[in-house]
Amino acid sequence: MNASTLRLLAALIAGVLFGVGLVISQMTSPTKVLAFLDVAGNWDPSLALVMAAALLVTFPAFRLILGRAQPLLDERFHLPASRSIDLRLLIGAAIFGIGWGLAGFCPGPAVAALGAGQADPWLFAFGLLLGSWVAGRLPS
Amino acid sequence: MENFTPVSAIVGGLLIGTAAAVLLWLNGRIAGISGIVTGAVERGGEPRGWRWMFLAGLIGGGVVALLLGDQPLAGITGMSGPMVILAGLLVGFGTRLGSGCTSGHGICGLARLSPRSLAATGVFMLMGAVTVYVVRHVVGG
């Protein structure tokens, strides 16, 4: 197999691991996510532990990986170039937070729940694509 | 805190972190779901094949795990359809404007000690908590 086929396979494997992880940690259940954000109610810290456990892997792993000259199957790392904390970033993150707090879905869990046999992930994904499309048409 | 599920949270989190590490190690790509979704559907100069494969794995892995596990609340917001679409609109708009979501900023960006990701994660966590507070304890309380 050539490198481009292997890259597709690698992406598939990473996607499967990501999806299984989201389901096992119950992040595909909006009630679980909202229980984390509800700090004044019956608080459920599970989401914080999910992030902490993920960072426990990515923090050392990224350090090792980015210390290499290039990834195994590509010629270079594709990393975000932007460095500055600007208004666009902060306003975007704030609007994202409001939407997240409304329904309890962020993009990963919503996509991973598309096969759950429920309408909500599909409705959310429809809104997600539309909202992203609109933001992509804003002047930069 | 009787709903706290530390074991499944840790196991799931380790898998998510491993997925992000695999994608960076092999393909040199950041596992930011909002960016992968946008890049998969929009025509640009960037390759789209790997994005579709990642999303197929995300959905497929999710389906298998949901079939094996007992999760009656998966994928259910308990809200009206228009409200779910509105939430999606805000998340889609906000993550595009803010260049990332919980995965890209929260898991990958923080691991790179990116100041942008640290700021974004703080802001969306705060606004998510404020929104839930308003909905549940001000409007609904």
PDB file of C-alpha atoms in Angstrom:
ATOM      1  CA  MET A   1       0.000   0.000   0.000  1.00  0.00           C
ATOM      2  CA  ASN A   2       1.256   3.497  -0.785  1.00  0.00           C
ATOM      3  CA  ALA A   3       1.409   6.354   1.711  1.00  0.00           C
ATOM      4  CA  SER A   4      -1.831   8.023   0.660  1.00  0.00           C
ATOM      5  CA  THR A   5      -3.816   4.788   1.121  1.00  0.00           C
ATOM      6  CA  LEU A   6      -2.158   4.240   4.486  1.00  0.00           C
ATOM      7  CA  ARG A   7      -3.096   7.801   5.503  1.00  0.00           C
ATOM      8  CA  LEU A   8      -6.759   7.010   4.800  1.00  0.00           C
ATOM      9  CA  LEU A   9      -6.509   3.840   6.883  1.00  0.00           C
ATOM     10  CA  ALA A  10      -4.799   5.732   9.720  1.00  0.00           C
ATOM     11  CA  ALA A  11      -7.550   8.359   9.708  1.00  0.00           C
ATOM     12  CA  LEU A  12     -10.191   5.621   9.836  1.00  0.00           C
ATOM     13  CA  ILE A  13      -8.502   3.940  12.813  1.00  0.00           C
ATOM     14  CA  ALA A  14      -8.122   7.273  14.646  1.00  0.00           C
ATOM     15  CA  GLY A  15     -11.802   8.017  13.984  1.00  0.00           C
ATOM     16  CA  VAL A  16     -12.912   4.650  15.346  1.00  0.00           C
ATOM     17  CA  LEU A  17     -10.838   5.090  18.524  1.00  0.00           C
ATOM     18  CA  PHE A  18     -12.192   8.612  18.963  1.00  0.00           C
ATOM     19  CA  GLY A  19     -15.810   7.501  18.488  1.00  0.00           C
ATOM     20  CA  VAL A  20     -15.500   4.543  20.859  1.00  0.00           C
ATOM     21  CA  GLY A  21     -13.855   6.811  23.443  1.00  0.00           C
ATOM     22  CA  LEU A  22     -16.659   9.370  23.220  1.00  0.00           C
ATOM     23  CA  VAL A  23     -19.335   6.706  23.672  1.00  0.00           C
ATOM     24  CA  ILE A  24     -17.576   4.880  26.540  1.00  0.00           C
ATOM     25  CA  SER A  25     -17.090   8.179  28.393  1.00  0.00           C
ATOM     26  CA  GLN A  26     -20.806   8.916  27.772  1.00  0.00           C
ATOM     27  CA  MET A  27     -20.018  12.244  26.123  1.00  0.00           C
ATOM     28  CA  THR A  28     -22.537  11.261  23.426  1.00  0.00           C
ATOM     29  CA  SER A  29     -25.271  11.762  26.057  1.00  0.00           C
ATOM     30  CA  PRO A  30     -26.123  15.490  26.195  1.00  0.00           C
ATOM     31  CA  THR A  31     -27.545  15.123  29.722  1.00  0.00           C
ATOM     32  CA  LYS A  32     -24.104  13.970  30.895  1.00  0.00           C
ATOM     33  CA  VAL A  33     -22.395  16.989  29.307  1.00  0.00           C
ATOM     34  CA  LEU A  34     -24.970  19.441  30.674  1.00  0.00           C
ATOM     35  CA  ALA A  35     -24.549  17.920  34.146  1.00  0.00           C
ATOM     36  CA  PHE A  36     -20.867  18.924  33.935  1.00  0.00           C
ATOM     37  CA  LEU A  37     -21.695  22.472  32.856  1.00  0.00           C
ATOM     38  CA  ASP A  38     -24.351  22.771  35.595  1.00  0.00           C
ATOM     39  CA  VAL A  39     -21.938  23.823  38.333  1.00  0.00           C
ATOM     40  CA  ALA A  40     -24.734  25.301  40.455  1.00  0.00           C
ATOM     41  CA  GLY A  41     -26.862  22.153  40.246  1.00  0.00           C
ATOM     42  CA  ASN A  42     -26.164  18.460  40.719  1.00  0.00           C
ATOM     43  CA  TRP A  43     -22.614  18.759  39.367  1.00  0.00           C
ATOM     44  CA  ASP A  44     -21.059  15.808  37.516  1.00  0.00           C
ATOM     45  CA  PRO A  45     -17.278  16.277  37.013  1.00  0.00           C
ATOM     46  CA  SER A  46     -16.999  13.358  34.532  1.00  0.00           C
ATOM     47  CA  LEU A  47     -16.276  15.574  31.493  1.00  0.00           C
ATOM     48  CA  ALA A  48     -13.303  17.184  33.244  1.00  0.00           C
ATOM     49  CA  LEU A  49     -11.899  13.714  33.890  1.00  0.00           C
ATOM     50  CA  VAL A  50     -12.402  12.743  30.230  1.00  0.00           C
ATOM     51  CA  MET A  51     -10.372  15.779  29.158  1.00  0.00           C
ATOM     52  CA  ALA A  52      -7.733  15.162  31.807  1.00  0.00           C
ATOM     53  CA  ALA A  53      -7.324  11.518  30.749  1.00  0.00           C
ATOM     54  CA  ALA A  54      -7.102  12.529  27.075  1.00  0.00           C
ATOM     55  CA  LEU A  55      -4.467  15.155  27.927  1.00  0.00           C
ATOM     56  CA  LEU A  56      -2.574  12.567  29.962  1.00  0.00           C
ATOM     57  CA  VAL A  57      -1.975  10.846  26.611  1.00  0.00           C
ATOM     58  CA  THR A  58      -1.703  13.827  24.234  1.00  0.00           C
ATOM     59  CA  PHE A  59       0.532  15.983  26.425  1.00  0.00           C
ATOM     60  CA  PRO A  60       3.552  13.647  26.448  1.00  0.00           C
ATOM     61  CA  ALA A  61       2.693  12.024  23.084  1.00  0.00           C
ATOM     62  CA  PHE A  62       2.504  15.320  21.174  1.00  0.00           C
ATOM     63  CA  ARG A  63       5.856  16.328  22.655  1.00  0.00           C
ATOM     64  CA  LEU A  64       7.494  13.121  21.403  1.00  0.00           C
ATOM     65  CA  ILE A  65       5.733  13.213  18.022  1.00  0.00           C
ATOM     66  CA  LEU A  66       6.427  16.886  17.262  1.00  0.00           C
ATOM     67  CA  GLY A  67      10.064  16.339  18.166  1.00  0.00           C
ATOM     68  CA  ARG A  68      10.363  14.201  15.038  1.00  0.00           C
ATOM     69  CA  ALA A  69      11.156  15.699  11.628  1.00  0.00           C
ATOM     70  CA  GLN A  70       7.866  14.576  10.065  1.00  0.00           C
ATOM     71  CA  PRO A  71       4.878  12.273  10.654  1.00  0.00           C
ATOM     72  CA  LEU A  72       5.233   8.631   9.581  1.00  0.00           C
ATOM     73  CA  LEU A  73       2.960   8.864   6.550  1.00  0.00           C
ATOM     74  CA  ASP A  74       3.270  12.476   5.430  1.00  0.00           C
ATOM     75  CA  GLU A  75       6.011  14.944   4.574  1.00  0.00           C
ATOM     76  CA  ARG A  76       5.163  17.500   7.234  1.00  0.00           C
ATOM     77  CA  PHE A  77       2.977  18.274  10.237  1.00  0.00           C
ATOM     78  CA  HIS A  78      -0.164  20.272   9.477  1.00  0.00           C
ATOM     79  CA  LEU A  79      -0.446  22.605  12.460  1.00  0.00           C
ATOM     80  CA  PRO A  80      -2.449  25.811  12.934  1.00  0.00           C
ATOM     81  CA  ALA A  81      -0.323  28.799  11.915  1.00  0.00           C
ATOM     82  CA  SER A  82      -2.192  31.457  13.879  1.00  0.00           C
ATOM     83  CA  ARG A  83      -0.623  32.453  17.205  1.00  0.00           C
ATOM     84  CA  SER A  84      -2.384  35.572  18.446  1.00  0.00           C
ATOM     85  CA  ILE A  85      -5.406  35.696  20.736  1.00  0.00           C
ATOM     86  CA  ASP A  86      -7.741  37.974  18.785  1.00  0.00           C
ATOM     87  CA  LEU A  87     -11.366  39.054  19.081  1.00  0.00           C
ATOM     88  CA  ARG A  88     -12.444  36.550  16.422  1.00  0.00           C
ATOM     89  CA  LEU A  89     -11.160  33.663  18.541  1.00  0.00           C
ATOM     90  CA  LEU A  90     -12.783  34.909  21.739  1.00  0.00           C
ATOM     91  CA  ILE A  91     -16.173  35.783  20.192  1.00  0.00           C
ATOM     92  CA  GLY A  92     -16.215  32.468  18.320  1.00  0.00           C
ATOM     93  CA  ALA A  93     -15.423  30.507  21.473  1.00  0.00           C
ATOM     94  CA  ALA A  94     -18.130  32.420  23.384  1.00  0.00           C
ATOM     95  CA  ILE A  95     -20.812  31.701  20.738  1.00  0.00           C
ATOM     96  CA  PHE A  96     -19.723  28.056  20.627  1.00  0.00           C
ATOM     97  CA  GLY A  97     -20.030  27.892  24.435  1.00  0.00           C
ATOM     98  CA  ILE A  98     -23.596  29.233  24.319  1.00  0.00           C
ATOM     99  CA  GLY A  99     -24.641  26.644  21.731  1.00  0.00           C
ATOM    100  CA  TRP A 100     -22.867  23.899  23.699  1.00  0.00           C
ATOM    101  CA  GLY A 101     -24.672  24.910  26.887  1.00  0.00           C
ATOM    102  CA  LEU A 102     -28.050  24.972  25.130  1.00  0.00           C
ATOM    103  CA  ALA A 103     -28.120  21.411  23.800  1.00  0.00           C
ATOM    104  CA  GLY A 104     -25.149  19.637  25.415  1.00  0.00           C
ATOM    105  CA  PHE A 105     -23.646  18.738  22.044  1.00  0.00           C
ATOM    106  CA  CYS A 106     -20.249  19.741  20.708  1.00  0.00           C
ATOM    107  CA  PRO A 107     -19.167  18.595  17.210  1.00  0.00           C
ATOM    108  CA  GLY A 108     -17.393  15.302  18.113  1.00  0.00           C
ATOM    109  CA  PRO A 109     -20.111  13.725  20.264  1.00  0.00           C
ATOM    110  CA  ALA A 110     -22.863  14.872  17.875  1.00  0.00           C
ATOM    111  CA  VAL A 111     -21.145  13.154  14.925  1.00  0.00           C
ATOM    112  CA  ALA A 112     -20.355  10.041  16.988  1.00  0.00           C
ATOM    113  CA  ALA A 113     -24.049   9.857  17.966  1.00  0.00           C
ATOM    114  CA  LEU A 114     -25.350  10.060  14.370  1.00  0.00           C
ATOM    115  CA  GLY A 115     -25.912   6.288  14.437  1.00  0.00           C
ATOM    116  CA  ALA A 116     -27.715   6.291  17.781  1.00  0.00           C
ATOM    117  CA  GLY A 117     -31.106   6.100  16.095  1.00  0.00           C
ATOM    118  CA  GLN A 118     -32.149   9.558  17.319  1.00  0.00           C
ATOM    119  CA  ALA A 119     -33.131  12.674  15.374  1.00  0.00           C
ATOM    120  CA  ASP A 120     -31.258  15.192  17.556  1.00  0.00           C
ATOM    121  CA  PRO A 121     -27.694  14.500  16.304  1.00  0.00           C
ATOM    122  CA  TRP A 122     -28.895  14.922  12.691  1.00  0.00           C
ATOM    123  CA  LEU A 123     -30.741  18.176  13.448  1.00  0.00           C
ATOM    124  CA  PHE A 124     -27.685  19.438  15.316  1.00  0.00           C
ATOM    125  CA  ALA A 125     -25.353  18.444  12.454  1.00  0.00           C
ATOM    126  CA  PHE A 126     -27.616  20.290   9.986  1.00  0.00           C
ATOM    127  CA  GLY A 127     -27.366  23.458  12.110  1.00  0.00           C
ATOM    128  CA  LEU A 128     -23.625  22.916  12.536  1.00  0.00           C
ATOM    129  CA  LEU A 129     -22.954  22.811   8.794  1.00  0.00           C
ATOM    130  CA  LEU A 130     -25.178  25.836   8.167  1.00  0.00           C
ATOM    131  CA  GLY A 131     -23.557  27.873  10.961  1.00  0.00           C
ATOM    132  CA  SER A 132     -20.077  26.966   9.776  1.00  0.00           C
ATOM    133  CA  TRP A 133     -21.009  27.875   6.200  1.00  0.00           C
ATOM    134  CA  VAL A 134     -22.214  31.304   7.328  1.00  0.00           C
ATOM    135  CA  ALA A 135     -19.067  31.934   9.399  1.00  0.00           C
ATOM    136  CA  GLY A 136     -16.946  30.921   6.405  1.00  0.00           C
ATOM    137  CA  ARG A 137     -18.507  33.751   4.397  1.00  0.00           C
ATOM    138  CA  LEU A 138     -17.562  36.461   6.874  1.00  0.00           C
ATOM    139  CA  PRO A 139     -14.799  38.802   5.737  1.00  0.00           C
ATOM    140  CA  SER A 140     -11.466  37.863   7.313  1.00  0.00           C
TER     141      SER A 140
ATOM    142  CA  MET B   1     -22.159  14.059  42.505  1.00  0.00           C
ATOM    143  CA  GLU B   2     -23.969  10.704  42.437  1.00  0.00           C
ATOM    144  CA  ASN B   3     -23.874  10.740  38.619  1.00  0.00           C
ATOM    145  CA  PHE B   4     -20.053  10.899  38.543  1.00  0.00           C
ATOM    146  CA  THR B   5     -18.630   8.028  36.445  1.00  0.00           C
ATOM    147  CA  PRO B   6     -14.852   8.219  36.916  1.00  0.00           C
ATOM    148  CA  VAL B   7     -13.869   4.839  35.429  1.00  0.00           C
ATOM    149  CA  SER B   8     -15.714   5.194  32.110  1.00  0.00           C
ATOM    150  CA  ALA B   9     -14.556   8.828  31.924  1.00  0.00           C
ATOM    151  CA  ILE B  10     -10.893   7.827  32.297  1.00  0.00           C
ATOM    152  CA  VAL B  11     -11.105   4.863  29.896  1.00  0.00           C
ATOM    153  CA  GLY B  12     -12.950   6.932  27.283  1.00  0.00           C
ATOM    154  CA  GLY B  13     -10.595   9.880  27.732  1.00  0.00           C
ATOM    155  CA  LEU B  14      -7.511   7.674  27.270  1.00  0.00           C
ATOM    156  CA  LEU B  15      -9.000   6.340  24.015  1.00  0.00           C
ATOM    157  CA  ILE B  16      -9.756   9.866  22.771  1.00  0.00           C
ATOM    158  CA  GLY B  17      -6.221  10.986  23.596  1.00  0.00           C
ATOM    159  CA  THR B  18      -4.798   7.911  21.850  1.00  0.00           C
ATOM    160  CA  ALA B  19      -6.890   8.683  18.752  1.00  0.00           C
ATOM    161  CA  ALA B  20      -5.512  12.245  18.643  1.00  0.00           C
ATOM    162  CA  ALA B  21      -1.947  10.965  19.110  1.00  0.00           C
ATOM    163  CA  VAL B  22      -2.355   8.367  16.329  1.00  0.00           C
ATOM    164  CA  LEU B  23      -3.620  10.989  13.878  1.00  0.00           C
ATOM    165  CA  LEU B  24      -0.737  13.356  14.635  1.00  0.00           C
ATOM    166  CA  TRP B  25       1.914  10.626  14.683  1.00  0.00           C
ATOM    167  CA  LEU B  26       0.881   8.958  11.412  1.00  0.00           C
ATOM    168  CA  ASN B  27      -0.756  11.746   9.390  1.00  0.00           C
ATOM    169  CA  GLY B  28       0.579  14.892  11.048  1.00  0.00           C
ATOM    170  CA  ARG B  29      -2.998  16.121  11.518  1.00  0.00           C
ATOM    171  CA  ILE B  30      -4.804  17.683  14.474  1.00  0.00           C
ATOM    172  CA  ALA B  31      -7.920  15.793  15.605  1.00  0.00           C
ATOM    173  CA  GLY B  32     -10.198  18.815  15.734  1.00  0.00           C
ATOM    174  CA  ILE B  33     -13.668  17.590  14.832  1.00  0.00           C
ATOM    175  CA  SER B  34     -15.214  20.935  13.850  1.00  0.00           C
ATOM    176  CA  GLY B  35     -12.366  21.598  11.420  1.00  0.00           C
ATOM    177  CA  ILE B  36     -12.470  18.065  10.025  1.00  0.00           C
ATOM    178  CA  VAL B  37     -16.225  18.322   9.384  1.00  0.00           C
ATOM    179  CA  THR B  38     -15.909  21.717   7.689  1.00  0.00           C
ATOM    180  CA  GLY B  39     -12.906  20.612   5.632  1.00  0.00           C
ATOM    181  CA  ALA B  40     -14.736  17.443   4.539  1.00  0.00           C
ATOM    182  CA  VAL B  41     -17.751  19.228   3.074  1.00  0.00           C
ATOM    183  CA  GLU B  42     -16.167  22.382   1.654  1.00  0.00           C
ATOM    184  CA  ARG B  43     -14.132  22.458  -1.537  1.00  0.00           C
ATOM    185  CA  GLY B  44     -10.728  23.980  -1.072  1.00  0.00           C
ATOM    186  CA  GLY B  45      -7.120  23.187  -1.744  1.00  0.00           C
ATOM    187  CA  GLU B  46      -6.900  20.818   1.234  1.00  0.00           C
ATOM    188  CA  PRO B  47      -7.254  17.038   0.803  1.00  0.00           C
ATOM    189  CA  ARG B  48     -10.653  15.744   1.897  1.00  0.00           C
ATOM    190  CA  GLY B  49     -10.323  11.955   1.730  1.00  0.00           C
ATOM    191  CA  TRP B  50      -8.752  11.446   5.157  1.00  0.00           C
ATOM    192  CA  ARG B  51     -11.402  13.690   6.720  1.00  0.00           C
ATOM    193  CA  TRP B  52     -14.213  11.521   5.376  1.00  0.00           C
ATOM    194  CA  MET B  53     -12.408   8.385   6.554  1.00  0.00           C
ATOM    195  CA  PHE B  54     -11.979   9.859  10.037  1.00  0.00           C
ATOM    196  CA  LEU B  55     -15.671  10.834  10.163  1.00  0.00           C
ATOM    197  CA  ALA B  56     -16.708   7.388   8.908  1.00  0.00           C
ATOM    198  CA  GLY B  57     -14.646   5.855  11.714  1.00  0.00           C
ATOM    199  CA  LEU B  58     -16.111   8.276  14.237  1.00  0.00           C
ATOM    200  CA  ILE B  59     -19.676   7.366  13.255  1.00  0.00           C
ATOM    201  CA  GLY B  60     -18.924   3.652  12.830  1.00  0.00           C
ATOM    202  CA  GLY B  61     -17.003   3.372  16.099  1.00  0.00           C
ATOM    203  CA  GLY B  62     -19.826   5.230  17.791  1.00  0.00           C
ATOM    204  CA  VAL B  63     -22.479   2.880  16.392  1.00  0.00           C
ATOM    205  CA  VAL B  64     -20.608  -0.260  17.469  1.00  0.00           C
ATOM    206  CA  ALA B  65     -19.906   1.092  20.959  1.00  0.00           C
ATOM    207  CA  LEU B  66     -23.532   2.208  21.345  1.00  0.00           C
ATOM    208  CA  LEU B  67     -24.770  -1.235  20.279  1.00  0.00           C
ATOM    209  CA  LEU B  68     -22.481  -2.978  22.777  1.00  0.00           C
ATOM    210  CA  GLY B  69     -23.108  -0.600  25.654  1.00  0.00           C
ATOM    211  CA  ASP B  70     -26.278   0.306  27.492  1.00  0.00           C
ATOM    212  CA  GLN B  71     -26.769   4.040  26.971  1.00  0.00           C
ATOM    213  CA  PRO B  72     -30.443   4.973  26.789  1.00  0.00           C
ATOM    214  CA  LEU B  73     -29.717   8.724  26.818  1.00  0.00           C
ATOM    215  CA  ALA B  74     -27.190   8.805  23.961  1.00  0.00           C
ATOM    216  CA  GLY B  75     -28.073  11.388  21.325  1.00  0.00           C
ATOM    217  CA  ILE B  76     -31.121  12.731  23.194  1.00  0.00           C
ATOM    218  CA  THR B  77     -31.211  16.418  24.138  1.00  0.00           C
ATOM    219  CA  GLY B  78     -34.820  16.505  25.330  1.00  0.00           C
ATOM    220  CA  MET B  79     -35.290  19.768  23.442  1.00  0.00           C
ATOM    221  CA  SER B  80     -37.527  20.767  20.549  1.00  0.00           C
ATOM    222  CA  GLY B  81     -36.179  20.283  17.017  1.00  0.00           C
ATOM    223  CA  PRO B  82     -35.824  24.020  16.257  1.00  0.00           C
ATOM    224  CA  MET B  83     -33.854  24.531  19.488  1.00  0.00           C
ATOM    225  CA  VAL B  84     -31.476  21.694  18.597  1.00  0.00           C
ATOM    226  CA  ILE B  85     -30.923  23.254  15.156  1.00  0.00           C
ATOM    227  CA  LEU B  86     -30.334  26.661  16.772  1.00  0.00           C
ATOM    228  CA  ALA B  87     -27.747  25.112  19.121  1.00  0.00           C
ATOM    229  CA  GLY B  88     -26.082  23.509  16.098  1.00  0.00           C
ATOM    230  CA  LEU B  89     -26.036  26.851  14.267  1.00  0.00           C
ATOM    231  CA  LEU B  90     -24.329  28.565  17.201  1.00  0.00           C
ATOM    232  CA  VAL B  91     -21.790  25.746  17.582  1.00  0.00           C
ATOM    233  CA  GLY B  92     -21.054  25.654  13.838  1.00  0.00           C
ATOM    234  CA  PHE B  93     -20.717  29.423  13.581  1.00  0.00           C
ATOM    235  CA  GLY B  94     -18.702  29.766  16.796  1.00  0.00           C
ATOM    236  CA  THR B  95     -16.270  26.921  16.150  1.00  0.00           C
ATOM    237  CA  ARG B  96     -15.551  28.191  12.611  1.00  0.00           C
ATOM    238  CA  LEU B  97     -15.004  31.751  13.857  1.00  0.00           C
ATOM    239  CA  GLY B  98     -12.968  30.530  16.846  1.00  0.00           C
ATOM    240  CA  SER B  99     -10.983  27.949  14.828  1.00  0.00           C
ATOM    241  CA  GLY B 100     -11.867  24.923  16.931  1.00  0.00           C
ATOM    242  CA  CYS B 101     -14.000  23.079  19.448  1.00  0.00           C
ATOM    243  CA  THR B 102     -13.575  20.869  22.502  1.00  0.00           C
ATOM    244  CA  SER B 103     -11.308  18.432  20.663  1.00  0.00           C
ATOM    245  CA  GLY B 104      -9.140  20.806  18.622  1.00  0.00           C
ATOM    246  CA  HIS B 105      -8.643  23.430  21.308  1.00  0.00           C
ATOM    247  CA  GLY B 106      -9.388  21.423  24.456  1.00  0.00           C
ATOM    248  CA  ILE B 107      -7.471  18.214  23.804  1.00  0.00           C
ATOM    249  CA  CYS B 108      -4.976  18.909  20.994  1.00  0.00           C
ATOM    250  CA  GLY B 109      -4.318  22.634  21.512  1.00  0.00           C
ATOM    251  CA  LEU B 110      -3.837  22.397  25.270  1.00  0.00           C
ATOM    252  CA  ALA B 111      -1.393  19.518  24.726  1.00  0.00           C
ATOM    253  CA  ARG B 112       0.666  21.858  22.523  1.00  0.00           C
ATOM    254  CA  LEU B 113       0.412  24.581  25.200  1.00  0.00           C
ATOM    255  CA  SER B 114      -1.161  26.873  22.610  1.00  0.00           C
ATOM    256  CA  PRO B 115      -2.143  30.202  24.223  1.00  0.00           C
ATOM    257  CA  ARG B 116      -5.008  30.538  21.709  1.00  0.00           C
ATOM    258  CA  SER B 117      -6.417  27.149  22.690  1.00  0.00           C
ATOM    259  CA  LEU B 118      -6.074  27.903  26.392  1.00  0.00           C
ATOM    260  CA  ALA B 119      -8.006  31.167  25.934  1.00  0.00           C
ATOM    261  CA  ALA B 120     -10.669  29.538  23.728  1.00  0.00           C
ATOM    262  CA  THR B 121     -11.153  26.598  26.117  1.00  0.00           C
ATOM    263  CA  GLY B 122     -11.560  28.934  29.091  1.00  0.00           C
ATOM    264  CA  VAL B 123     -14.112  31.040  27.211  1.00  0.00           C
ATOM    265  CA  PHE B 124     -16.281  28.194  25.871  1.00  0.00           C
ATOM    266  CA  MET B 125     -16.255  26.374  29.219  1.00  0.00           C
ATOM    267  CA  LEU B 126     -17.291  29.577  30.986  1.00  0.00           C
ATOM    268  CA  MET B 127     -19.997  30.452  28.452  1.00  0.00           C
ATOM    269  CA  GLY B 128     -21.308  26.878  28.473  1.00  0.00           C
ATOM    270  CA  ALA B 129     -21.635  26.995  32.270  1.00  0.00           C
ATOM    271  CA  VAL B 130     -23.232  30.477  32.171  1.00  0.00           C
ATOM    272  CA  THR B 131     -25.744  29.292  29.541  1.00  0.00           C
ATOM    273  CA  VAL B 132     -26.729  26.231  31.587  1.00  0.00           C
ATOM    274  CA  TYR B 133     -27.026  28.415  34.684  1.00  0.00           C
ATOM    275  CA  VAL B 134     -29.337  30.861  32.908  1.00  0.00           C
ATOM    276  CA  VAL B 135     -31.447  28.114  31.297  1.00  0.00           C
ATOM    277  CA  ARG B 136     -31.795  25.971  34.431  1.00  0.00           C
ATOM    278  CA  HIS B 137     -31.583  28.336  37.370  1.00  0.00           C
ATOM    279  CA  VAL B 138     -32.731  31.745  36.082  1.00  0.00           C
ATOM    280  CA  VAL B 139     -35.269  31.036  33.326  1.00  0.00           C
ATOM    281  CA  GLY B 140     -36.231  27.550  34.485  1.00  0.00           C
ATOM    282  CA  GLY B 141     -35.737  28.188  38.216  1.00  0.00           C
TER     283      GLY B 141
END
